[in-house]
Amino acid sequence: MRDPASLLIPADGRPYVYRGEPLDVPRAVEALKGALLRVSEALPGRVQLLQQTALALLTRRHQLLISRAGTGKSLYGDSVFSQFEGDVFKAQFSQGTRLETILGGLDLKQFHEGRLWHNTAHSLVTADFAYLDEFMNANDVVLEAILGILNERRFQQGEQQEEARLHTALAMTNHLKFSAIAEPVLDRFMFKASIDPAGDALNDLLIDLAYAKHHGRAQPPEHRIPLATLRELSAIVLGEHPGRSIEAPHDILFLKNEVIDAYLMRYAARHRAQANGARPAADGYVSPRTKAACRDVLNASALLHHRDTVDRTDLAALRFVLTIIPGNDRALHDPAQDIFAEALQSTLQGYTERDLATVRELTAIAQSFHLYLHGIPVEAQHTHRGLIRFVLALIGKSNWQDVTYETFLEALRGREITNPRVNALREEILEEVLEYGGE
């Protein structure tokens, strides 16, 4: 699947060059895209990979690159992080890597007083970005120590409790291993890519031309994007910004989950067929945590397109989470991309506008039932007014005081829904209402 770099296309057709000026949000988005497109000039054939990296940066999550030696992984990491202000932590792992390499050396004064206390200055704990080379060579003790820093952004060891600054980590490995601790660590890497060294004649020529300019060394820009700017964009994506937010209609979130389920079903079927009915070695597992966090990916896609509302076009960005992205744009064809494209197309074609309107209505009924169940005084809460007005009109009531338990039963039962998946959603909501109502 050739990708037209839709996530990084400049708004006005030309990459934005940051020259140190103040950045509002639209300019910051363009500066981010321009910076990553600059990396693509030094590393030809990495546009898909850079789109995935853009999503990782905006969602404050991490990216794992799987590749053999000599594919430019180090140059890629250096080039990406050199576009931003901030401290970068680097480490190369082996079975002999010690905790002190990652967390900082032990404070000898505290050690003599009987306390194990790491001096975390210049460690992974205090870094803004991290480049973790040969990551899966680390022993399980080191992987376990990294776990909390990658996900919870917190270092916890006995009495020592520190918040970690880490924004995004790029980890490189030439193999994957599966163990009790390695699997949850891999799940912390929401984004994964595999760099195939085999390209084509054009790709090789472009690499030669780029190498003549940089000779394998990252070329930092004259003005790096401030870390505060990147953090502001991430705050918008993650719903933590005090003044801006990105909305996602309920039907789009429903479609998000449908696309994920459709992809996993097709993925499993393809691998069962290849394994002649045996359980496939790779099950395409997507954890509930990752499934929920895909909402952030939709937000990031919307922001890159300068929208404050997610729409169905953003669902295409789920490919960067569900599949291991080909890190070489001109590598051999990857069947997983076809599986995703089929899942996306079949999902979008499987629902009419009326189906999606029904999903919005059912979701609003479910939300309002929870408010009713917990006795929340919704009339006094501005955040619920729009929802309640919508639901009251839907169920034919003039005010919230007229709503009873039977109102919800009537609203759910008095519907004829032909789409089986939407009807299943109605039945699940109805079952919940009946459970709480004691019927």
XYZ file of C-alpha atoms in Angstrom:
439
model
C 0.000 0.000 0.000
C 1.563 3.250 -1.132
C 0.644 6.026 1.268
C 0.229 9.624 0.088
C 1.502 10.999 3.412
C -1.939 12.397 4.205
C -1.069 13.087 7.853
C 1.939 15.230 6.934
C 0.656 17.131 3.911
C 1.257 20.876 4.522
C -1.912 22.967 4.744
C -0.766 25.358 1.999
C 1.167 22.816 -0.053
C 4.645 23.864 1.140
C 6.371 22.598 4.317
C 6.452 25.154 7.112
C 9.963 26.155 8.155
C 10.186 27.157 11.803
C 12.501 30.147 12.358
C 12.069 30.734 16.061
C 8.877 32.820 15.895
C 5.994 32.419 18.405
C 3.752 29.521 17.418
C -0.005 29.432 17.793
C -1.670 26.029 17.465
C -2.192 26.012 13.666
C 1.402 27.103 13.052
C 2.657 24.595 15.623
C 0.893 21.783 13.758
C 2.488 22.900 10.500
C 5.895 23.261 12.174
C 5.639 19.669 13.409
C 4.739 18.394 9.955
C 7.491 20.488 8.375
C 10.081 19.134 10.811
C 9.189 15.517 10.060
C 9.133 16.143 6.321
C 12.645 17.541 6.739
C 13.648 14.206 8.274
C 12.187 12.436 5.222
C 14.628 14.352 3.026
C 17.573 12.942 4.969
C 16.035 9.462 5.171
C 14.223 8.663 1.893
C 11.468 6.074 1.974
C 10.426 6.720 5.575
C 7.202 8.708 5.060
C 4.873 6.018 6.466
C 7.191 5.634 9.429
C 7.246 9.397 10.004
C 3.457 9.557 9.973
C 3.418 6.941 12.700
C 6.056 8.894 14.608
C 3.906 12.039 14.345
C 1.053 10.157 16.013
C 3.403 8.859 18.715
C 4.659 12.370 19.450
C 1.169 13.877 19.584
C -0.234 11.137 21.812
C 2.853 10.998 24.081
C 3.265 7.333 23.321
C 6.136 5.209 22.143
C 7.275 3.594 18.908
C 9.105 0.300 18.396
C 11.211 -0.209 15.274
C 12.034 -3.782 14.304
C 14.904 -4.162 11.877
C 18.233 -5.756 11.147
C 21.450 -3.783 11.490
C 22.384 -1.060 9.028
C 18.912 0.275 8.159
C 19.478 3.740 9.610
C 17.568 3.283 12.868
C 20.053 5.352 14.873
C 20.072 8.114 12.258
C 16.281 8.064 12.268
C 16.053 8.465 16.042
C 18.703 11.198 16.132
C 17.071 13.053 13.245
C 13.583 12.990 14.763
C 14.608 14.075 18.258
C 16.982 16.745 16.934
C 13.928 18.618 15.643
C 12.807 19.422 19.204
C 14.204 21.023 22.298
C 14.568 18.656 25.237
C 16.929 16.154 26.837
C 17.457 12.833 25.051
C 18.400 9.653 26.913
C 20.262 6.995 24.942
C 21.109 3.438 25.914
C 22.109 0.237 24.155
C 20.796 -2.866 25.875
C 22.154 -6.321 26.455
C 21.485 -9.116 28.917
C 24.140 -7.555 31.120
C 22.577 -4.066 31.210
C 22.154 -2.978 34.826
C 19.394 -0.950 36.407
C 21.852 1.857 37.131
C 22.305 2.372 33.380
C 18.629 3.229 33.044
C 17.699 4.732 36.397
C 20.968 6.398 37.365
C 23.688 5.268 39.741
C 23.029 4.622 43.405
C 23.479 7.549 45.759
C 26.426 6.330 47.856
C 25.599 8.508 50.839
C 22.093 7.112 51.023
C 23.426 3.609 50.361
C 25.692 3.823 53.417
C 22.635 4.866 55.394
C 20.875 1.685 54.334
C 18.698 3.119 51.530
C 18.750 2.209 47.838
C 18.306 5.568 46.133
C 19.075 6.286 42.481
C 20.523 9.593 41.367
C 18.161 10.016 38.398
C 19.845 13.050 36.826
C 20.553 12.349 33.127
C 18.634 9.054 33.328
C 15.489 7.779 31.619
C 13.496 9.220 34.534
C 14.471 12.822 33.794
C 14.691 12.632 29.982
C 12.168 14.211 27.621
C 12.886 11.738 24.828
C 14.534 8.326 24.809
C 16.375 6.287 22.217
C 16.511 2.663 23.375
C 18.729 0.555 21.116
C 18.574 -3.266 20.968
C 15.727 -2.896 23.424
C 14.578 -6.520 23.542
C 18.075 -7.684 24.500
C 17.495 -6.273 27.990
C 16.936 -8.719 30.819
C 13.505 -8.978 32.433
C 14.586 -7.053 35.542
C 15.495 -4.016 33.446
C 12.361 -4.341 31.298
C 10.194 -4.418 34.410
C 11.857 -1.276 35.773
C 11.171 0.524 32.494
C 7.500 -0.473 32.474
C 6.183 2.207 34.835
C 8.249 4.946 33.234
C 6.938 4.159 29.760
C 3.284 4.029 30.668
C 2.582 5.693 34.008
C 5.445 8.188 33.637
C 6.490 7.316 37.151
C 9.563 5.703 38.722
C 8.721 3.731 41.849
C 11.233 1.707 43.798
C 10.700 1.384 47.529
C 10.763 4.806 49.150
C 11.882 6.507 45.962
C 8.885 7.850 44.032
C 9.537 10.242 41.143
C 7.485 11.572 38.277
C 9.100 10.873 34.901
C 9.241 13.619 32.259
C 9.394 11.213 29.323
C 7.370 12.408 26.349
C 8.118 9.772 23.711
C 10.554 6.887 23.369
C 11.843 5.264 20.195
C 12.980 1.700 20.811
C 14.937 -0.357 18.307
C 15.265 -4.126 18.170
C 16.285 -6.783 15.661
C 13.967 -9.377 17.194
C 10.949 -9.783 19.440
C 10.828 -12.018 22.478
C 7.818 -13.093 24.471
C 7.946 -13.601 28.236
C 5.793 -12.771 31.235
C 7.335 -9.297 31.464
C 8.173 -8.722 27.779
C 4.521 -8.909 26.631
C 3.253 -6.028 28.843
C 6.325 -3.997 27.895
C 5.581 -4.532 24.191
C 1.995 -3.443 24.835
C 3.373 -0.091 26.038
C 4.573 0.466 22.484
C 1.336 1.494 20.840
C 3.143 2.004 17.534
C 5.308 -0.622 15.843
C 7.107 -0.625 12.505
C 9.361 -3.040 10.667
C 12.103 -1.686 8.411
C 12.797 -4.039 5.508
C 16.260 -3.297 4.065
C 15.116 -4.515 0.626
C 13.839 -1.655 -1.478
C 14.210 -0.916 -5.172
C 16.632 0.897 -7.488
C 15.007 4.285 -6.957
C 15.088 3.937 -3.174
C 18.763 2.974 -3.244
C 19.588 5.957 -5.448
C 17.704 8.379 -3.189
C 19.582 7.013 -0.179
C 22.901 7.569 -1.981
C 21.985 11.173 -2.754
C 20.895 11.832 0.833
C 24.003 10.173 2.264
C 26.207 12.486 0.181
C 24.714 15.379 2.162
C 24.679 14.063 5.730
C 27.198 11.133 5.722
C 25.112 9.252 8.267
C 24.885 12.082 10.801
C 21.732 13.874 11.894
C 21.446 17.477 10.719
C 19.654 19.518 13.431
C 17.678 22.535 12.207
C 18.769 26.051 13.048
C 15.707 26.476 15.263
C 14.315 23.513 17.145
C 10.631 23.335 17.999
C 10.185 24.228 21.683
C 9.276 21.283 23.892
C 6.458 23.376 25.392
C 4.912 23.642 21.929
C 4.934 19.876 21.431
C 3.497 19.386 24.916
C 0.697 21.854 24.140
C -0.277 19.931 21.018
C -0.243 16.694 23.008
C -2.416 18.259 25.696
C -5.033 19.099 23.056
C -4.958 15.551 21.696
C -5.172 13.974 25.166
C -7.974 16.243 26.374
C -5.772 17.992 28.937
C -5.686 21.482 27.403
C -7.590 24.145 29.386
C -8.826 26.020 26.336
C -9.059 23.597 23.402
C -10.506 20.179 22.856
C -11.242 17.719 20.065
C -14.682 16.155 19.986
C -15.483 12.670 18.691
C -19.109 11.878 17.816
C -20.415 8.685 19.403
C -21.010 7.041 16.037
C -17.360 7.586 15.079
C -16.234 5.947 18.321
C -18.618 3.073 17.551
C -17.076 2.742 14.089
C -13.600 2.846 15.644
C -14.382 -0.247 17.692
C -16.050 -1.938 14.725
C -12.980 -1.360 12.538
C -10.715 -2.827 15.218
C -12.922 -5.897 15.661
C -13.251 -6.389 11.899
C -9.484 -6.168 11.465
C -8.803 -8.668 14.262
C -11.325 -11.148 12.814
C -9.777 -10.925 9.359
C -6.263 -11.090 10.771
C -7.052 -14.240 12.757
C -8.817 -15.866 9.793
C -5.856 -15.150 7.492
C -3.378 -16.649 9.930
C -5.553 -19.685 10.679
C -5.695 -20.377 6.971
C -1.930 -20.068 6.685
C -1.508 -22.382 9.692
C -3.936 -24.970 8.225
C -6.389 -24.546 11.066
C -3.842 -24.530 13.890
C -3.718 -21.650 16.336
C -1.597 -18.936 14.679
C 1.657 -17.936 16.347
C 0.649 -14.279 16.107
C -2.894 -13.633 17.324
C -3.057 -9.906 16.531
C -3.945 -9.132 20.125
C -5.099 -5.585 20.880
C -5.449 -4.900 24.602
C -8.483 -3.015 25.975
C -6.045 -0.258 26.976
C -4.842 0.120 23.390
C -8.383 -0.101 22.012
C -9.493 2.789 24.238
C -6.329 4.781 23.515
C -7.095 4.626 19.783
C -9.394 7.573 20.527
C -6.245 9.658 21.031
C -4.981 8.562 17.621
C -8.213 9.793 16.036
C -7.772 13.101 17.863
C -4.198 13.393 16.604
C -5.297 12.759 13.027
C -7.976 15.444 13.344
C -5.478 17.938 14.772
C -3.008 17.284 11.948
C -5.848 18.216 9.581
C -6.675 21.339 11.644
C -10.057 20.054 12.812
C -11.575 20.144 16.289
C -13.926 17.246 15.534
C -13.020 13.693 14.560
C -14.683 12.391 11.417
C -14.725 9.084 9.599
C -11.666 9.959 7.486
C -9.597 9.795 10.674
C -10.401 6.086 11.030
C -7.698 5.409 8.431
C -5.119 6.411 11.070
C -5.978 3.250 13.046
C -3.722 1.428 10.578
C -0.728 2.882 12.381
C -1.796 1.122 15.596
C -3.326 -2.132 14.395
C -0.592 -3.093 11.934
C 3.165 -3.199 12.084
C 3.852 -0.418 9.598
C 6.374 -1.038 6.806
C 9.171 1.323 7.756
C 10.402 1.362 4.172
C 7.835 2.898 1.793
C 9.260 0.980 -1.159
C 9.619 -2.395 0.564
C 7.845 -5.567 -0.507
C 4.056 -5.545 -0.222
C 2.682 -6.132 3.291
C -0.540 -8.226 3.418
C -1.517 -6.732 6.797
C -2.164 -3.412 5.074
C -4.679 -5.131 2.783
C -6.399 -6.726 5.773
C -6.797 -3.328 7.384
C -8.040 -1.707 4.167
C -10.649 -4.464 3.790
C -11.752 -4.082 7.426
C -12.074 -0.308 7.089
C -13.992 -0.467 3.817
C -16.397 -3.203 4.940
C -17.101 -1.372 8.191
C -17.853 1.947 6.510
C -20.057 0.250 3.928
C -21.889 -1.741 6.594
C -23.636 1.235 8.191
C -26.071 3.695 6.668
C -26.451 7.249 7.909
C -29.643 6.126 9.630
C -27.737 3.345 11.401
C -25.194 5.845 12.670
C -27.917 8.267 13.777
C -29.442 5.386 15.753
C -26.055 4.700 17.354
C -25.877 8.333 18.471
C -29.371 8.131 19.932
C -28.738 4.838 21.729
C -25.482 6.124 23.197
C -27.238 9.269 24.443
C -29.915 7.125 26.089
C -27.239 4.997 27.768
C -25.398 8.082 29.029
C -28.545 9.718 30.369
C -29.587 6.484 32.081
C -26.354 6.496 34.071
C -27.023 10.092 35.098
C -30.562 9.109 36.138
C -29.335 6.025 37.971
C -26.884 8.016 40.103
C -29.316 10.844 40.793
C -27.070 13.490 39.262
C -28.787 16.927 39.179
C -28.201 17.420 35.479
C -30.233 20.642 35.209
C -27.546 22.555 37.097
C -24.618 21.140 35.135
C -23.714 22.914 31.919
C -21.789 19.915 30.572
C -24.941 17.762 30.524
C -27.465 20.262 29.160
C -26.971 19.453 25.485
C -27.228 15.727 26.151
C -30.378 16.073 28.231
C -32.092 18.341 25.692
C -31.340 15.786 22.992
C -32.619 12.858 25.056
C -35.781 14.661 26.213
C -36.673 15.415 22.604
C -35.894 11.832 21.685
C -38.167 10.301 24.318
C -40.893 12.945 24.144
C -40.549 14.461 27.622
C -40.598 18.162 28.486
C -38.306 18.083 31.536
C -35.968 15.742 33.351
C -38.313 15.370 36.353
C -40.789 13.523 34.139
C -38.208 10.828 33.303
C -38.640 7.463 35.056
C -37.108 4.036 34.804
C -39.953 2.968 32.502
C -39.102 5.900 30.197
C -35.798 4.274 29.314
C -37.394 0.878 28.758
C -39.935 2.413 26.381
C -37.256 4.374 24.528
C -35.240 1.216 23.944
C -38.022 -1.274 23.283
C -40.014 1.009 21.030
C -37.507 0.803 18.203
C -37.206 -1.346 15.150
C -33.551 -1.668 14.245
C -32.647 -3.692 11.161
C -28.839 -3.517 11.375
C -27.814 -6.516 13.518
C -24.769 -4.824 15.039
C -26.712 -1.700 15.998
C -29.511 -3.873 17.336
C -26.958 -5.752 19.431
C -25.903 -2.417 20.926
C -29.560 -1.675 21.798
C -29.941 -5.114 23.417
C -26.811 -4.595 25.519
C -28.071 -1.223 26.771
C -31.499 -2.706 27.445
C -29.938 -5.574 29.389
C -28.058 -3.079 31.553
C -31.207 -1.065 32.233
C -33.115 -4.210 33.167
C -30.263 -5.336 35.438
C -30.257 -2.099 37.428
C -34.031 -1.968 37.438
C -34.326 -5.406 38.966
C -36.566 -6.931 36.282
